[in-house]
Short mmCIF file of N, CA, C and O in Angstrom, two decimals:
data_model
loop_
_atom_site.label_atom_id
_atom_site.label_comp_id
_atom_site.label_asym_id
_atom_site.label_seq_id
_atom_site.Cartn_x
_atom_site.Cartn_y
_atom_site.Cartn_z
N MET A 1 -10.47 34.69 -5.64
CA MET A 1 -9.32 33.81 -5.62
C MET A 1 -8.22 34.45 -6.46
O MET A 1 -8.45 34.86 -7.58
N LYS A 2 -7.03 34.50 -5.90
CA LYS A 2 -5.91 35.15 -6.57
C LYS A 2 -5.23 34.17 -7.52
O LYS A 2 -5.01 33.01 -7.19
N LYS A 3 -4.93 34.65 -8.73
CA LYS A 3 -4.19 33.81 -9.68
C LYS A 3 -2.72 33.88 -9.34
O LYS A 3 -2.18 34.93 -9.01
N LEU A 4 -2.06 32.75 -9.40
CA LEU A 4 -0.64 32.68 -9.07
C LEU A 4 0.21 32.88 -10.32
O LEU A 4 -0.15 32.46 -11.41
N THR A 5 1.35 33.49 -10.11
CA THR A 5 2.30 33.65 -11.21
C THR A 5 3.14 32.37 -11.31
O THR A 5 3.10 31.51 -10.43
N ASN A 6 3.87 32.25 -12.39
CA ASN A 6 4.73 31.08 -12.58
C ASN A 6 5.76 30.95 -11.46
O ASN A 6 6.04 29.86 -10.98
N LYS A 7 6.31 32.08 -11.02
CA LYS A 7 7.31 32.06 -9.95
C LYS A 7 6.68 31.55 -8.65
O LYS A 7 7.27 30.75 -7.92
N GLU A 8 5.47 32.02 -8.36
CA GLU A 8 4.79 31.58 -7.14
C GLU A 8 4.44 30.09 -7.20
O GLU A 8 4.51 29.39 -6.19
N MET A 9 4.10 29.61 -8.38
CA MET A 9 3.75 28.19 -8.52
C MET A 9 4.97 27.29 -8.30
O MET A 9 4.83 26.19 -7.77
N THR A 10 6.14 27.75 -8.69
CA THR A 10 7.34 26.94 -8.48
C THR A 10 7.76 26.91 -7.02
O THR A 10 8.50 26.02 -6.60
N GLU A 11 7.29 27.88 -6.23
CA GLU A 11 7.65 27.94 -4.82
C GLU A 11 6.67 27.20 -3.91
O GLU A 11 6.84 27.18 -2.70
N LEU A 12 5.62 26.63 -4.48
CA LEU A 12 4.63 25.92 -3.68
C LEU A 12 5.21 24.61 -3.14
O LEU A 12 6.00 23.95 -3.80
N TYR A 13 4.82 24.27 -1.96
CA TYR A 13 5.19 22.97 -1.40
C TYR A 13 4.03 22.47 -0.57
O TYR A 13 3.21 23.24 -0.07
N GLY A 14 3.95 21.18 -0.45
CA GLY A 14 2.86 20.60 0.31
C GLY A 14 3.35 19.43 1.13
O GLY A 14 4.52 19.05 1.06
N GLY A 15 2.47 18.88 1.89
CA GLY A 15 2.83 17.74 2.73
C GLY A 15 3.06 16.49 1.89
O GLY A 15 2.30 16.20 0.97
N ALA A 16 4.11 15.78 2.21
CA ALA A 16 4.40 14.55 1.47
C ALA A 16 3.59 13.39 2.01
O ALA A 16 3.31 12.44 1.30
N ILE A 17 3.21 13.46 3.28
CA ILE A 17 2.46 12.36 3.88
C ILE A 17 1.02 12.81 4.05
O ILE A 17 0.69 13.64 4.89
N THR A 18 0.16 12.25 3.22
CA THR A 18 -1.27 12.58 3.28
C THR A 18 -2.03 11.35 3.73
O THR A 18 -1.49 10.25 3.82
N GLY A 19 -3.29 11.53 3.99
CA GLY A 19 -4.14 10.41 4.41
C GLY A 19 -4.21 9.33 3.33
O GLY A 19 -4.16 8.14 3.63
N ALA A 20 -4.33 9.75 2.09
CA ALA A 20 -4.42 8.77 1.00
C ALA A 20 -3.11 8.00 0.85
O ALA A 20 -3.11 6.79 0.59
N PHE A 21 -1.99 8.68 1.04
CA PHE A 21 -0.68 8.03 0.95
C PHE A 21 -0.53 6.99 2.05
O PHE A 21 -0.13 5.85 1.80
N LEU A 22 -0.86 7.37 3.28
CA LEU A 22 -0.77 6.42 4.39
C LEU A 22 -1.71 5.24 4.20
O LEU A 22 -1.35 4.10 4.47
N SER A 23 -2.90 5.51 3.73
CA SER A 23 -3.87 4.44 3.49
C SER A 23 -3.36 3.44 2.47
O SER A 23 -3.48 2.22 2.65
N SER A 24 -2.76 3.93 1.39
CA SER A 24 -2.25 3.02 0.36
C SER A 24 -1.06 2.22 0.88
O SER A 24 -0.92 1.03 0.56
N ILE A 25 -0.21 2.82 1.70
CA ILE A 25 0.92 2.09 2.28
C ILE A 25 0.41 0.98 3.19
O ILE A 25 0.88 -0.15 3.14
N ILE A 26 -0.58 1.28 4.03
CA ILE A 26 -1.12 0.30 4.96
C ILE A 26 -1.80 -0.83 4.21
O ILE A 26 -1.66 -2.01 4.56
N LYS A 27 -2.53 -0.51 3.14
CA LYS A 27 -3.18 -1.56 2.34
C LYS A 27 -2.13 -2.46 1.68
O LYS A 27 -2.31 -3.67 1.61
N GLY A 28 -1.05 -1.86 1.21
CA GLY A 28 0.03 -2.66 0.62
C GLY A 28 0.66 -3.60 1.62
O GLY A 28 0.92 -4.77 1.32
N ILE A 29 0.88 -3.12 2.84
CA ILE A 29 1.45 -3.97 3.89
C ILE A 29 0.49 -5.10 4.23
O ILE A 29 0.91 -6.25 4.40
N ASN A 30 -0.81 -4.80 4.30
CA ASN A 30 -1.79 -5.84 4.60
C ASN A 30 -1.83 -6.91 3.51
O ASN A 30 -1.97 -8.10 3.81
N ILE A 31 -1.69 -6.51 2.26
CA ILE A 31 -1.68 -7.48 1.16
C ILE A 31 -0.47 -8.39 1.27
O ILE A 31 -0.56 -9.61 1.11
N ILE A 32 0.69 -7.81 1.57
CA ILE A 32 1.92 -8.61 1.72
C ILE A 32 1.77 -9.58 2.89
O ILE A 32 2.16 -10.76 2.79
N LEU A 33 1.19 -9.13 4.00
CA LEU A 33 0.98 -10.02 5.15
C LEU A 33 0.04 -11.17 4.81
O LEU A 33 0.27 -12.32 5.19
N GLU A 34 -1.05 -10.87 4.09
CA GLU A 34 -1.99 -11.92 3.70
C GLU A 34 -1.34 -12.93 2.76
O GLU A 34 -1.59 -14.14 2.87
N LEU A 35 -0.52 -12.46 1.83
CA LEU A 35 0.19 -13.38 0.94
C LEU A 35 1.12 -14.28 1.73
O LEU A 35 1.21 -15.48 1.47
N GLY A 36 1.80 -13.73 2.72
CA GLY A 36 2.68 -14.52 3.57
C GLY A 36 1.93 -15.56 4.37
O GLY A 36 2.37 -16.71 4.49
N ARG A 37 0.78 -15.19 4.90
CA ARG A 37 -0.03 -16.14 5.65
C ARG A 37 -0.51 -17.27 4.75
O ARG A 37 -0.48 -18.45 5.12
N SER A 38 -0.97 -16.93 3.55
CA SER A 38 -1.46 -17.94 2.62
C SER A 38 -0.34 -18.89 2.21
O SER A 38 -0.53 -20.10 2.16
N LEU A 39 0.81 -18.33 1.90
CA LEU A 39 1.94 -19.16 1.50
C LEU A 39 2.39 -20.06 2.66
O LEU A 39 2.65 -21.24 2.47
N GLY A 40 2.43 -19.50 3.86
CA GLY A 40 2.82 -20.30 5.03
C GLY A 40 1.84 -21.42 5.30
O GLY A 40 2.24 -22.55 5.61
N SER A 41 0.56 -21.15 5.15
CA SER A 41 -0.45 -22.20 5.35
C SER A 41 -0.32 -23.29 4.30
O SER A 41 -0.44 -24.48 4.61
N ALA A 42 -0.08 -22.89 3.06
CA ALA A 42 0.07 -23.87 1.98
C ALA A 42 1.30 -24.75 2.22
O ALA A 42 1.25 -25.97 2.02
N ILE A 43 2.39 -24.15 2.65
CA ILE A 43 3.60 -24.92 2.93
C ILE A 43 3.37 -25.88 4.10
O ILE A 43 3.75 -27.05 4.05
N ARG A 44 2.70 -25.38 5.13
CA ARG A 44 2.43 -26.22 6.30
C ARG A 44 1.52 -27.40 5.95
O ARG A 44 1.75 -28.53 6.36
N ARG A 45 0.48 -27.15 5.16
CA ARG A 45 -0.42 -28.24 4.74
C ARG A 45 0.32 -29.23 3.84
O ARG A 45 0.12 -30.44 3.94
N GLY A 46 1.15 -28.70 2.94
CA GLY A 46 1.88 -29.57 2.03
C GLY A 46 2.89 -30.44 2.75
O GLY A 46 3.03 -31.63 2.46
N SER A 47 3.60 -29.88 3.70
CA SER A 47 4.61 -30.67 4.41
C SER A 47 3.98 -31.62 5.42
O SER A 47 4.55 -32.65 5.76
N GLY A 48 2.78 -31.30 5.88
CA GLY A 48 2.10 -32.17 6.85
C GLY A 48 1.25 -33.23 6.19
O GLY A 48 0.67 -34.07 6.86
N GLY A 49 1.15 -33.20 4.86
CA GLY A 49 0.35 -34.20 4.15
C GLY A 49 -1.14 -34.02 4.36
O GLY A 49 -1.91 -34.96 4.28
N LYS A 50 -1.59 -32.81 4.60
CA LYS A 50 -3.01 -32.56 4.84
C LYS A 50 -3.67 -31.85 3.66
O LYS A 50 -4.51 -30.98 3.86
N LEU A 51 -3.28 -32.20 2.46
CA LEU A 51 -3.87 -31.59 1.28
C LEU A 51 -5.16 -32.30 0.91
O LEU A 51 -5.31 -33.52 1.09
N CYS A 52 -6.11 -31.57 0.38
CA CYS A 52 -7.36 -32.16 -0.08
C CYS A 52 -7.12 -32.85 -1.42
O CYS A 52 -6.36 -32.37 -2.25
N SER A 53 -7.79 -33.97 -1.62
CA SER A 53 -7.65 -34.65 -2.91
C SER A 53 -8.46 -33.90 -3.97
O SER A 53 -9.47 -33.26 -3.67
N ILE A 54 -8.03 -34.00 -5.22
CA ILE A 54 -8.70 -33.27 -6.31
C ILE A 54 -9.60 -34.21 -7.08
O ILE A 54 -9.69 -34.18 -8.26
N SER A 55 -10.34 -35.04 -6.45
CA SER A 55 -11.20 -35.99 -7.17
C SER A 55 -12.59 -35.52 -7.30
O SER A 55 -13.06 -34.53 -7.07
#
């Protein structure tokens, strides 16, 4: 394995979109969608008067 010089290291570039990056973006979108669904369900139950009693 060849050792790189400082100049060669500064010229390195790689892909910005990797599998791990895409996976984390998709998981973040799924979390936001789930929060929206939960909030929408809570609002719908609250406005429809279908809340469970806390007794």
